[in-house]
CSV table of C-alpha atoms and ligand atoms in Angstrom, one decimal:
chain,number,residue,atom,x,y,z
A,1,MET,CA,0.0,0.0,0.0
A,2,ALA,CA,1.3,3.5,-0.9
A,3,ALA,CA,2.4,5.6,2.1
A,4,ARG,CA,-0.4,8.1,3.0
A,5,THR,CA,0.3,11.8,3.0
A,6,ASP,CA,-1.0,13.4,6.2
A,7,ASN,CA,-2.6,16.7,5.7
A,8,PHE,CA,-4.4,16.8,9.1
A,9,VAL,CA,-5.8,20.2,10.2
A,10,SER,CA,-6.8,20.3,13.8
A,11,PRO,CA,-10.3,21.5,14.6
A,12,ASP,CA,-10.5,24.2,17.4
A,13,TYR,CA,-14.1,25.7,17.2
A,14,PHE,CA,-14.0,27.4,20.6
A,15,ASN,CA,-10.4,28.7,20.5
A,16,VAL,CA,-9.2,26.3,23.2
A,17,ASP,CA,-5.8,27.1,21.9
A,18,GLU,CA,-6.0,30.3,23.9
A,19,LEU,CA,-6.1,28.3,27.2
A,20,LEU,CA,-2.8,26.6,26.2
A,21,THR,CA,0.7,28.0,27.1
A,22,GLU,CA,3.4,28.5,24.5
A,23,GLU,CA,5.2,25.4,26.0
A,24,HIS,CA,2.0,23.4,25.5
A,25,LYS,CA,1.6,24.4,21.9
A,26,HIS,CA,5.3,23.7,21.2
A,27,ILE,CA,5.0,20.1,22.6
A,28,ARG,CA,1.8,19.4,20.7
A,29,GLU,CA,3.5,20.7,17.5
A,30,ALA,CA,6.6,18.4,18.0
A,31,VAL,CA,4.4,15.4,18.6
A,32,ARG,CA,2.0,16.3,15.7
A,33,ASN,CA,5.0,16.6,13.3
A,34,TYR,CA,6.4,13.3,14.5
A,35,VAL,CA,3.1,11.6,13.8
A,36,LYS,CA,2.8,13.2,10.3
A,37,LYS,CA,6.4,12.1,9.5
A,38,GLU,CA,6.9,8.7,11.2
A,39,ILE,CA,3.5,7.3,12.0
A,40,SER,CA,0.9,8.3,9.3
A,41,PRO,CA,3.0,7.0,6.4
A,42,ILE,CA,3.6,3.5,7.9
A,43,ILE,CA,0.8,2.7,10.3
A,44,GLU,CA,-1.8,1.4,7.8
A,45,ASP,CA,0.6,-1.1,6.5
A,46,TYR,CA,1.6,-2.4,10.0
A,47,ALA,CA,-2.1,-2.6,11.0
A,48,GLN,CA,-3.0,-4.5,7.9
A,49,LYS,CA,-0.3,-7.0,8.6
A,50,ALA,CA,-0.9,-7.1,12.4
A,51,GLU,CA,2.7,-6.1,13.2
A,52,PHE,CA,4.1,-3.8,15.9
A,53,PRO,CA,6.3,-1.2,14.5
A,54,GLN,CA,9.1,-1.7,17.0
A,55,GLN,CA,11.1,1.3,15.9
A,56,ILE,CA,8.6,3.6,17.6
A,57,VAL,CA,9.7,2.6,21.1
A,58,LYS,CA,13.1,4.5,20.7
A,59,GLN,CA,11.5,7.3,18.8
A,60,LEU,CA,8.8,7.9,21.5
A,61,GLY,CA,11.6,7.9,24.1
A,62,ASP,CA,13.6,10.4,22.2
A,63,LEU,CA,10.4,12.6,21.8
A,64,GLY,CA,9.8,12.6,25.6
A,65,CYS,CA,6.5,10.8,25.3
A,66,PHE,CA,7.4,8.1,28.0
A,67,GLY,CA,6.6,9.4,31.5
A,68,PRO,CA,6.3,13.1,30.7
A,69,THR,CA,5.1,13.9,34.2
A,70,ILE,CA,7.8,11.9,35.9
A,71,PRO,CA,10.6,14.2,37.4
A,72,ALA,CA,13.6,14.9,35.1
A,73,GLU,CA,16.1,13.3,37.6
A,74,TYR,CA,14.6,10.0,36.8
A,75,GLY,CA,14.6,10.6,33.0
A,76,GLY,CA,11.0,11.9,32.8
A,77,GLY,CA,9.9,15.2,31.3
A,78,GLY,CA,8.9,17.0,34.5
A,79,LEU,CA,6.0,18.4,32.6
A,80,ASP,CA,2.4,19.1,33.6
A,81,TYR,CA,-0.8,17.1,32.8
A,82,ILE,CA,-2.0,19.2,29.9
A,83,SER,CA,1.3,18.6,28.1
A,84,TYR,CA,0.7,14.9,28.8
A,85,GLY,CA,-2.7,15.0,27.6
A,86,LEU,CA,-1.8,16.8,24.4
A,87,MET,CA,0.9,14.2,23.7
A,88,MET,CA,-1.6,11.4,24.0
A,89,GLN,CA,-4.2,13.3,21.8
A,90,GLU,CA,-1.6,13.6,19.0
A,91,LEU,CA,-0.3,10.2,19.3
A,92,GLU,CA,-3.8,8.7,19.1
A,93,ARG,CA,-4.6,11.0,16.2
A,94,GLY,CA,-2.0,8.8,14.5
A,95,ASP,CA,-3.1,5.4,15.9
A,96,SER,CA,-4.6,4.2,19.3
A,97,GLY,CA,-2.0,1.5,19.4
A,98,VAL,CA,0.8,4.1,19.4
A,99,ARG,CA,-0.8,6.1,22.2
A,100,SER,CA,-1.3,2.6,24.1
A,101,THR,CA,2.4,2.0,23.8
A,102,ALA,CA,3.1,5.4,25.4
A,103,SER,CA,0.3,5.3,28.1
A,104,VAL,CA,1.3,1.7,29.3
A,105,GLN,CA,5.0,2.7,29.4
A,106,GLY,CA,4.4,6.1,31.2
A,107,SER,CA,1.3,5.7,33.4
A,108,LEU,CA,1.2,1.9,34.1
A,109,VAL,CA,4.9,1.1,34.3
A,110,MET,CA,6.9,4.2,35.0
A,111,PHE,CA,4.3,5.8,37.3
A,112,PRO,CA,4.1,2.9,39.8
A,113,ILE,CA,7.8,2.4,39.9
A,114,TYR,CA,8.1,6.1,40.7
A,115,ALA,CA,5.1,6.3,43.0
A,116,TYR,CA,5.4,3.0,44.8
A,117,GLY,CA,8.9,1.9,44.2
A,118,SER,CA,12.2,2.1,46.3
A,119,GLU,CA,14.9,4.5,45.4
A,120,ASP,CA,17.0,1.6,44.0
A,121,GLN,CA,14.0,0.5,41.8
A,122,ARG,CA,13.5,4.0,40.5
A,123,LYS,CA,17.1,4.5,39.7
A,124,LYS,CA,17.5,1.0,38.0
A,125,TYR,CA,14.4,1.2,35.8
A,126,LEU,CA,13.1,4.6,35.1
A,127,PRO,CA,15.9,6.1,33.0
A,128,LYS,CA,15.9,3.1,30.7
A,129,LEU,CA,12.2,3.1,30.3
A,130,ALA,CA,12.1,6.9,29.8
A,131,SER,CA,14.6,6.6,26.8
A,132,GLY,CA,12.8,3.7,25.2
A,133,GLU,CA,15.8,1.4,25.8
A,134,TRP,CA,13.5,-0.9,27.6
A,135,LEU,CA,9.8,-1.4,26.9
A,136,GLY,CA,7.4,-2.3,29.8
A,137,CYS,CA,4.0,-3.8,30.3
A,138,PHE,CA,1.4,-3.9,33.1
A,139,GLY,CA,-0.3,-7.1,34.2
A,140,LEU,CA,-3.6,-6.8,36.0
A,141,THR,CA,-6.3,-8.5,34.0
A,142,GLU,CA,-6.5,-12.4,34.2
A,143,PRO,CA,-8.5,-14.8,32.0
A,144,ASN,CA,-11.4,-15.0,34.7
A,145,HIS,CA,-10.9,-11.5,36.3
A,146,GLY,CA,-11.2,-8.5,34.0
A,147,SER,CA,-13.7,-5.9,35.4
A,148,ASP,CA,-13.3,-7.4,38.9
A,149,PRO,CA,-9.5,-7.6,39.5
A,150,SER,CA,-9.8,-7.7,43.3
A,151,ASN,CA,-10.6,-11.5,42.9
A,152,MET,CA,-7.4,-12.1,40.9
A,153,LEU,CA,-5.7,-15.6,41.4
A,154,SER,CA,-2.0,-14.8,40.6
A,155,ASN,CA,-0.1,-15.2,43.9
A,156,PHE,CA,3.3,-15.6,45.5
A,157,LYS,CA,4.8,-17.4,48.5
A,158,ASP,CA,7.7,-16.4,50.6
A,159,ALA,CA,10.9,-18.4,50.1
A,160,GLY,CA,13.6,-16.5,52.0
A,161,ASP,CA,15.3,-13.8,50.0
A,162,HIS,CA,12.9,-14.3,47.1
A,163,VAL,CA,9.2,-15.1,46.4
A,164,ILE,CA,7.8,-17.8,44.1
A,165,LEU,CA,5.1,-16.4,41.7
A,166,ASN,CA,2.4,-18.4,39.9
A,167,GLY,CA,-0.7,-17.5,37.8
A,168,SER,CA,-1.3,-15.7,34.5
A,169,LYS,CA,-2.3,-12.5,33.0
A,170,MET,CA,-4.3,-11.9,29.8
A,171,TRP,CA,-4.8,-9.2,27.2
A,172,ILE,CA,-1.4,-7.5,28.2
A,173,SER,CA,-0.3,-4.5,25.8
A,174,ASN,CA,3.3,-4.5,24.9
A,175,ALA,CA,3.9,-7.9,26.6
A,176,PRO,CA,5.6,-9.7,23.7
A,177,TYR,CA,8.3,-7.0,23.4
A,178,SER,CA,8.7,-6.0,27.0
A,179,GLN,CA,12.0,-6.3,29.0
A,180,VAL,CA,10.1,-5.3,32.2
A,181,ALA,CA,6.6,-6.2,33.5
A,182,VAL,CA,4.8,-4.6,36.4
A,183,VAL,CA,2.7,-7.5,37.8
A,184,TRP,CA,-0.1,-7.4,40.4
A,185,ALA,CA,-0.5,-10.6,42.6
A,186,LYS,CA,-1.6,-11.7,46.0
A,187,ASP,CA,0.8,-12.5,48.9
A,188,GLU,CA,0.1,-15.2,51.5
A,189,LYS,CA,-2.3,-13.0,53.3
A,190,GLY,CA,-4.3,-12.3,50.2
A,191,GLU,CA,-3.1,-8.8,49.9
A,192,ILE,CA,-2.4,-7.4,46.4
A,193,ARG,CA,1.2,-6.3,45.8
A,194,GLY,CA,3.2,-5.1,42.8
A,195,LEU,CA,6.3,-6.9,41.5
A,196,ILE,CA,8.8,-6.0,38.8
A,197,LEU,CA,9.5,-8.9,36.6
A,198,GLU,CA,12.3,-9.0,34.0
A,199,ARG,CA,12.4,-11.0,30.7
A,200,GLY,CA,14.7,-14.0,31.2
A,201,MET,CA,13.4,-14.9,34.6
A,202,LYS,CA,12.9,-18.7,34.6
A,203,GLY,CA,9.3,-19.8,34.3
A,204,PHE,CA,8.2,-16.3,33.1
A,205,SER,CA,6.9,-16.2,29.4
A,206,THR,CA,4.8,-13.8,27.2
A,207,PRO,CA,2.9,-15.6,24.5
A,208,THR,CA,1.5,-13.4,21.8
A,209,THR,CA,-2.3,-12.9,21.4
A,210,HIS,CA,-3.2,-13.3,17.6
A,211,GLY,CA,-6.4,-12.7,15.6
A,212,LYS,CA,-7.5,-9.1,16.8
A,213,TRP,CA,-9.5,-7.0,14.5
A,214,SER,CA,-8.6,-4.0,16.7
A,215,LEU,CA,-5.4,-2.4,17.8
A,216,ARG,CA,-3.7,-4.5,15.2
A,217,ALA,CA,-0.4,-2.3,15.2
A,218,SER,CA,-0.1,-2.8,19.0
A,219,ALA,CA,1.3,-6.1,20.4
A,220,THR,CA,-0.9,-7.9,23.0
A,221,GLY,CA,0.0,-11.0,24.9
A,222,GLU,CA,-0.2,-13.1,28.0
A,223,LEU,CA,2.0,-13.2,31.0
A,224,VAL,CA,2.6,-16.8,32.3
A,225,PHE,CA,4.2,-17.4,35.7
A,226,ASP,CA,5.3,-20.9,36.4
A,227,ASN,CA,7.0,-20.9,39.8
A,228,VAL,CA,9.0,-17.7,38.8
A,229,LYS,CA,11.7,-16.8,41.5
A,230,VAL,CA,11.3,-13.1,42.1
A,231,PRO,CA,13.8,-11.3,44.3
A,232,LYS,CA,12.1,-9.6,47.3
A,233,GLU,CA,13.9,-6.4,46.2
A,234,ASN,CA,11.6,-6.4,43.2
A,235,ILE,CA,8.5,-6.0,45.3
A,236,PHE,CA,7.1,-2.4,45.6
A,237,PRO,CA,7.6,-1.5,49.2
A,238,ASN,CA,5.2,1.5,49.3
A,239,VAL,CA,1.8,0.2,48.3
A,240,LYS,CA,-0.6,-2.7,49.2
A,241,GLY,CA,-4.1,-3.5,48.0
A,242,LEU,CA,-6.1,-2.7,44.9
A,243,LYS,CA,-5.6,1.0,45.2
A,244,GLY,CA,-2.1,0.4,43.9
A,245,PRO,CA,-3.0,-0.7,40.4
A,246,LEU,CA,-6.1,1.4,40.4
A,247,GLY,CA,-4.1,4.6,41.1
A,248,CYS,CA,-2.0,3.8,38.0
A,249,LEU,CA,-5.3,3.4,35.9
A,250,THR,CA,-6.4,6.9,36.9
A,251,LYS,CA,-3.4,8.4,35.2
A,252,ALA,CA,-3.7,6.1,32.1
A,253,ARG,CA,-7.5,6.7,31.9
A,254,TYR,CA,-6.7,10.5,31.9
A,255,GLY,CA,-4.5,10.1,28.9
A,256,ILE,CA,-7.2,8.1,27.1
A,257,ALA,CA,-9.7,10.9,27.5
A,258,TRP,CA,-7.4,13.1,25.5
A,259,GLY,CA,-6.2,10.3,23.1
A,260,THR,CA,-9.5,9.2,21.9
A,261,ILE,CA,-10.5,12.8,21.0
A,262,GLY,CA,-7.4,12.9,18.8
A,263,ALA,CA,-8.7,9.8,16.9
A,264,ALA,CA,-12.1,11.7,16.6
A,265,MET,CA,-10.4,14.8,15.3
A,266,ASP,CA,-8.7,12.8,12.5
A,267,CYS,CA,-12.0,11.3,11.5
A,268,TYR,CA,-13.7,14.6,11.5
A,269,ASP,CA,-11.0,16.2,9.5
A,270,THR,CA,-11.1,13.4,7.0
A,271,ALA,CA,-14.9,13.2,6.6
A,272,LEU,CA,-15.0,17.1,6.3
A,273,LYS,CA,-12.5,17.2,3.5
A,274,TYR,CA,-14.1,14.2,1.8
A,275,SER,CA,-17.6,15.8,2.0
A,276,LEU,CA,-16.4,18.9,0.2
A,277,GLU,CA,-14.6,17.0,-2.6
A,278,ARG,CA,-16.9,14.0,-3.3
A,279,GLU,CA,-19.9,14.8,-5.6
A,280,GLN,CA,-23.1,12.9,-5.9
A,281,PHE,CA,-26.3,14.1,-7.7
A,282,GLY,CA,-24.1,16.9,-9.2
A,283,LYS,CA,-23.2,18.5,-5.8
A,284,PRO,CA,-20.7,17.9,-3.1
A,285,ILE,CA,-22.1,15.5,-0.5
A,286,GLY,CA,-21.3,18.1,2.1
A,287,SER,CA,-24.1,20.2,0.8
A,288,PHE,CA,-26.8,17.7,1.8
A,289,GLN,CA,-28.4,18.3,5.2
A,290,LEU,CA,-27.9,14.7,6.4
A,291,GLN,CA,-24.2,14.9,6.0
A,292,GLN,CA,-24.0,18.5,7.6
A,293,LYS,CA,-25.9,17.0,10.6
A,294,LYS,CA,-23.2,14.5,11.0
A,295,LEU,CA,-20.4,17.1,10.6
A,296,ALA,CA,-22.2,19.5,13.0
A,297,GLU,CA,-22.6,16.9,15.8
A,298,MET,CA,-19.1,15.7,15.4
A,299,ILE,CA,-17.6,19.2,15.9
A,300,THR,CA,-20.0,19.9,18.8
A,301,GLU,CA,-19.0,16.8,20.6
A,302,ILE,CA,-15.2,17.2,19.9
A,303,THR,CA,-15.4,20.9,21.3
A,304,LYS,CA,-17.3,19.7,24.5
A,305,ALA,CA,-14.7,17.0,25.1
A,306,GLN,CA,-11.7,19.3,24.3
A,307,LEU,CA,-13.1,21.7,27.0
A,308,LEU,CA,-13.7,18.9,29.4
A,309,ASN,CA,-10.2,17.5,29.0
A,310,TRP,CA,-8.6,20.9,29.4
A,311,ARG,CA,-10.5,21.5,32.6
A,312,LEU,CA,-9.7,18.0,34.0
A,313,GLY,CA,-5.9,18.6,33.1
A,314,ALA,CA,-6.1,21.8,35.2
A,315,LEU,CA,-7.5,19.9,38.1
A,316,MET,CA,-4.9,17.2,37.7
A,317,ASN,CA,-2.2,19.9,37.8
A,318,GLU,CA,-3.7,21.2,41.0
A,319,GLY,CA,-3.9,17.6,42.5
A,320,LYS,CA,-7.7,18.1,42.7
A,321,ALA,CA,-9.0,15.8,40.1
A,322,THR,CA,-11.0,12.8,41.5
A,323,PRO,CA,-10.7,9.2,40.0
A,324,GLN,CA,-14.5,9.5,39.5
A,325,GLN,CA,-14.0,12.7,37.3
A,326,VAL,CA,-11.3,10.8,35.2
A,327,SER,CA,-13.7,8.0,34.7
A,328,MET,CA,-16.4,10.3,33.4
A,329,ALA,CA,-13.9,11.9,31.0
A,330,LYS,CA,-12.6,8.5,29.8
A,331,ARG,CA,-16.1,7.2,29.2
A,332,ASN,CA,-17.4,10.3,27.5
A,333,ALA,CA,-14.4,10.6,25.3
A,334,CYS,CA,-14.5,7.0,24.2
A,335,GLU,CA,-18.2,7.2,23.4
A,336,VAL,CA,-18.0,10.4,21.5
A,337,ALA,CA,-14.9,9.2,19.5
A,338,THR,CA,-16.4,5.8,18.8
A,339,ASN,CA,-19.7,7.5,17.4
A,340,ILE,CA,-17.7,10.1,15.4
A,341,CYS,CA,-15.5,7.4,13.7
A,342,ARG,CA,-18.6,5.4,12.9
A,343,ASP,CA,-20.3,8.3,11.3
A,344,ALA,CA,-17.2,9.4,9.4
A,345,ARG,CA,-16.9,5.9,8.0
A,346,GLN,CA,-20.4,6.0,6.7
A,347,MET,CA,-19.7,9.5,5.2
A,348,LEU,CA,-16.9,8.0,3.2
A,349,GLY,CA,-19.2,5.5,1.6
A,350,GLY,CA,-17.4,2.5,0.2
A,351,MET,CA,-14.0,4.2,0.4
A,352,GLY,CA,-14.6,4.3,4.3
A,353,ILE,CA,-13.8,0.6,4.6
A,354,THR,CA,-10.4,0.8,2.9
A,355,GLY,CA,-7.1,1.6,4.2
A,356,GLU,CA,-6.9,4.7,1.9
A,357,TYR,CA,-8.3,6.6,4.8
A,358,PRO,CA,-7.7,6.2,8.5
A,359,VAL,CA,-11.3,6.1,9.7
A,360,MET,CA,-12.0,2.3,9.7
A,361,ARG,CA,-8.7,1.7,11.5
A,362,HIS,CA,-9.6,4.3,14.1
A,363,MET,CA,-13.1,2.9,14.5
A,364,MET,CA,-12.0,-0.6,15.0
A,365,ASN,CA,-9.2,0.5,17.4
A,366,LEU,CA,-11.7,2.3,19.5
A,367,GLU,CA,-13.6,-0.9,20.2
A,368,SER,CA,-10.6,-1.8,22.3
A,369,VAL,CA,-10.2,1.6,23.9
A,370,ILE,CA,-13.8,1.6,25.0
A,371,THR,CA,-13.3,-1.7,26.7
A,372,TYR,CA,-9.8,-1.5,28.3
A,373,GLU,CA,-8.8,0.6,31.3
A,374,GLY,CA,-12.4,-0.1,32.7
A,375,THR,CA,-15.4,-0.9,30.2
A,376,HIS,CA,-17.9,1.7,29.3
A,377,ASP,CA,-20.4,0.3,31.7
A,378,ILE,CA,-17.9,0.1,34.5
A,379,HIS,CA,-17.2,3.7,34.3
A,380,LEU,CA,-20.9,4.5,34.3
A,381,LEU,CA,-21.3,2.6,37.5
A,382,ILE,CA,-18.4,4.5,39.0
A,383,THR,CA,-20.2,7.8,38.2
A,384,GLY,CA,-23.5,6.2,39.5
A,385,MET,CA,-21.9,5.2,42.7
A,386,ASP,CA,-20.3,8.7,43.1
A,387,VAL,CA,-23.6,10.6,42.7
A,388,THR,CA,-25.8,8.2,44.7
A,389,GLY,CA,-23.3,6.8,47.3
A,390,MET,CA,-24.6,3.3,46.4
A,391,ASN,CA,-22.6,0.4,44.9
A,392,ALA,CA,-24.3,-1.2,41.9
A,393,PHE,CA,-21.3,-3.3,41.0
A,394,LYS,CA,-21.9,-6.2,43.4
B,1,TGC,P1,-12.9,-0.6,45.6
B,1,TGC,O1,-13.2,-1.2,47.0
B,1,TGC,O2,-13.9,0.3,45.0
B,1,TGC,O3,-11.5,0.1,45.6
B,1,TGC,C1,-10.4,-0.5,46.2
B,1,TGC,C2,-9.4,0.5,46.8
B,1,TGC,O4,-8.9,1.3,45.6
B,1,TGC,C3,-9.2,2.6,45.7
B,1,TGC,N1,-9.7,3.1,44.4
B,1,TGC,C4,-8.9,3.8,43.6
B,1,TGC,N2,-7.7,4.5,43.8
B,1,TGC,C5,-7.1,5.2,42.9
B,1,TGC,N3,-7.7,5.3,41.6
B,1,TGC,C6,-8.9,4.8,41.3
B,1,TGC,N4,-9.4,4.9,40.2
B,1,TGC,C7,-9.5,4.0,42.4
B,1,TGC,N5,-10.7,3.4,42.4
B,1,TGC,C8,-10.8,2.8,43.6
B,1,TGC,C9,-10.5,2.6,46.7
B,1,TGC,O5,-10.6,3.9,47.3
B,1,TGC,C10,-10.1,1.6,47.6
B,1,TGC,O6,-9.0,2.0,48.6
B,1,TGC,P2,-8.8,1.5,50.0
B,1,TGC,O7,-7.8,2.4,50.5
B,1,TGC,O8,-10.2,1.7,50.6
B,1,TGC,O9,-8.4,0.1,49.9
B,1,TGC,O10,-12.6,-1.8,44.6
B,1,TGC,P3,-13.6,-2.9,43.9
B,1,TGC,O11,-13.0,-4.3,44.0
B,1,TGC,O12,-15.1,-2.7,44.4
B,1,TGC,O13,-13.5,-2.5,42.3
B,1,TGC,C11,-14.0,-1.2,41.9
B,1,TGC,C12,-13.9,-1.2,40.3
B,1,TGC,C13,-14.9,-2.2,39.7
B,1,TGC,C14,-14.4,0.3,39.9
B,1,TGC,C15,-12.5,-1.5,39.9
B,1,TGC,O14,-12.1,-2.7,40.2
B,1,TGC,C16,-12.3,-1.2,38.4
B,1,TGC,O15,-11.9,-0.1,38.1
B,1,TGC,N6,-12.4,-2.2,37.5
B,1,TGC,C17,-12.0,-2.1,36.1
B,1,TGC,C18,-10.7,-2.8,35.8
B,1,TGC,C19,-9.8,-2.1,34.9
B,1,TGC,O16,-10.0,-0.9,34.5
B,1,TGC,N7,-8.8,-2.8,34.4
B,1,TGC,C20,-7.9,-2.3,33.5
B,1,TGC,C21,-6.7,-3.2,33.4
B,1,TGC,S1,-5.3,-2.4,32.6
B,1,TGC,C22,-5.7,-2.0,31.1
B,1,TGC,O17,-6.7,-2.2,30.6
B,1,TGC,C23,-4.6,-1.4,30.3
B,1,TGC,S2,-4.8,-1.0,28.7
B,1,TGC,C24,-3.7,0.0,28.4
B,1,TGC,C25,-3.4,0.4,27.0
B,1,TGC,O18,-3.2,-0.5,26.1
B,1,TGC,O19,-3.5,1.6,26.8
B,2,FAD,P1,-15.5,-8.7,31.7
B,2,FAD,O1,-15.1,-8.0,32.9
B,2,FAD,O2,-15.8,-10.1,31.6
B,2,FAD,O3,-16.9,-7.9,31.2
B,2,FAD,C1,-17.7,-8.3,30.1
B,2,FAD,C2,-18.9,-7.4,30.1
B,2,FAD,O4,-19.6,-7.5,31.5
B,2,FAD,C3,-18.5,-6.0,29.9
B,2,FAD,O5,-19.5,-5.5,29.1
B,2,FAD,C4,-18.7,-5.4,31.3
B,2,FAD,O6,-18.9,-3.9,31.3
B,2,FAD,C5,-19.8,-6.2,32.0
B,2,FAD,N1,-19.7,-6.2,33.4
B,2,FAD,C6,-18.8,-6.6,34.2
B,2,FAD,N2,-19.0,-6.5,35.5
B,2,FAD,C7,-20.2,-5.8,35.5
B,2,FAD,C8,-21.1,-5.3,36.6
B,2,FAD,N3,-20.7,-5.4,37.9
B,2,FAD,N4,-22.1,-4.6,36.2
B,2,FAD,C9,-22.5,-4.5,34.9
B,2,FAD,N5,-21.8,-4.9,33.9
B,2,FAD,C10,-20.6,-5.7,34.2
B,2,FAD,N6,-5.4,-5.4,30.9
B,2,FAD,C11,-4.1,-5.3,31.6
B,2,FAD,O7,-4.1,-5.5,32.8
B,2,FAD,N7,-3.1,-4.7,31.0
B,2,FAD,C12,-3.0,-4.3,29.7
B,2,FAD,O8,-2.1,-3.9,29.2
B,2,FAD,C13,-4.3,-4.5,28.9
B,2,FAD,N8,-4.3,-4.2,27.7
B,2,FAD,C14,-5.4,-4.6,26.9
B,2,FAD,C15,-5.3,-4.5,25.5
B,2,FAD,C16,-6.5,-4.8,24.7
B,2,FAD,C17,-6.4,-4.8,23.2
B,2,FAD,C18,-7.7,-5.3,25.4
B,2,FAD,C19,-8.9,-5.6,24.6
B,2,FAD,C20,-7.7,-5.4,26.7
B,2,FAD,C21,-6.6,-5.0,27.5
B,2,FAD,N9,-6.5,-5.3,28.9
B,2,FAD,C22,-5.4,-5.1,29.7
B,2,FAD,C23,-7.7,-5.9,29.6
B,2,FAD,C24,-8.9,-4.9,29.8
B,2,FAD,O9,-8.6,-4.0,30.8
B,2,FAD,C25,-10.1,-5.8,30.1
B,2,FAD,O10,-10.5,-6.4,28.8
B,2,FAD,C26,-11.4,-5.0,30.6
B,2,FAD,O11,-11.0,-4.5,31.9
B,2,FAD,C27,-12.6,-5.8,30.7
B,2,FAD,O12,-12.3,-6.9,31.2
B,2,FAD,P2,-12.9,-8.4,30.6
B,2,FAD,O13,-12.5,-8.4,29.1
B,2,FAD,O14,-12.5,-9.5,31.4
B,2,FAD,O15,-14.5,-8.2,30.5
């Protein structure tokens, strides 16, 4: 397939740019240019072949997309949450799988090592993860425990200076290419703890998951632990319980709220341009009311989500954002983006199902994004519990 030329023009109907600093705009520009140059020309091909573009790991490290909010002394960017959000928006504008690689590395691997790890763990792992020398993954979900991770079965037993880990994890992004895995498992008291595993530990394997129709350019796999001997120094000393992994998810879900709107912006831009060029019945299809309704609704929802994300970013910067607010933003953005990509696909008619345009790829990717990091319904129940005070999960 011929490499696609990326002429993306970013929609900004309410001048949200005026809310950004010069540094924010500079960071966004750098990531947008990277996506135009290195992602858009190749991503369709990798998605069609269901291959992970391994070269992006070093590129994303060089660009500062891994752990942008982690302090610079550990190799992070020392940036604020709006900068992080804008990076995720631009990466997912290219492909949700590329954003996935960055959010797993930054929010689900580097963040827990930074927030819950010992000083030795921080020094050993963070700089190599920030630079992209090492890739990491995050193992929470199990074959029989997805939405309900508190009932996980993976467990470890004390064996002197090390522990013996058994169990398995499923649906793990980056797993097949990771040097490092942050794994959540229960100790002998049944308490959830985080452990850092390294590729090469005896009994630890990462089989690839095949046959996905979604996130085809992202590598997904299992983590299998068969009596893995893990040194005690690899256990996070500073967190116990489900709040450990859920705290990481709050950071990653925040990035997804921005990211999915990036995918929606790409689909809107594509559909708008197509509607001005494509003629039927002697007129551009953009002149028909039914097509204008789709475009008007797309830009309305994108604008609302951009404003919500900006406000959430401001709250994150002040340390005031609640996990429930993040859930609302993740759920809303995934729904909006999924609907926009589906409408854009229809507006392109038959061309909408081809790899000539990015819309079908985005649309299929978003079926994963609306499911992972807490499903659409789980986030609705989180909001429901927050406003009523009553738990409808159990
Ligand atoms: P619950 O009793 O509500 O909470 C247990 C403890 O955790 C605290 N907590 C949180 N802390 C930080 N951030 C959050 N978002 C938190 N939510 C809850 C809570 O305060 C409590 O603390 P403490 O001190 O009292 O112990 O737990 P529950 O068992 O009732 O479950 C609640 C529920 C269902 C909302 C939770 O389990 C959930 O969110 N389930 C969804 C699972 C999920 O999102 N899995 C994602 C796996 S990772 C992934 O998908 C990566 S894809 C990445 C990519 O490719 O981009
Ligand atoms: P289930 O929990 O079995 O849910 C099935 C359905 O039941 C859903 O519609 C759900 O909303 C509904 N449901 C469940 N409980 C309730 C309830 N109480 N009330 C009402 N409805 C309910 N996980 C990781 O740990 N690390 C990763 O890197 C990772 N990457 C992923 C990459 C991809 C491509 C995918 C698809 C998933 C990934 N996941 C990862 C796993 C993901 O987080 C889970 O798929 C997700 O949390 C849902 O779990 P499940 O698939 O087991 O669905």
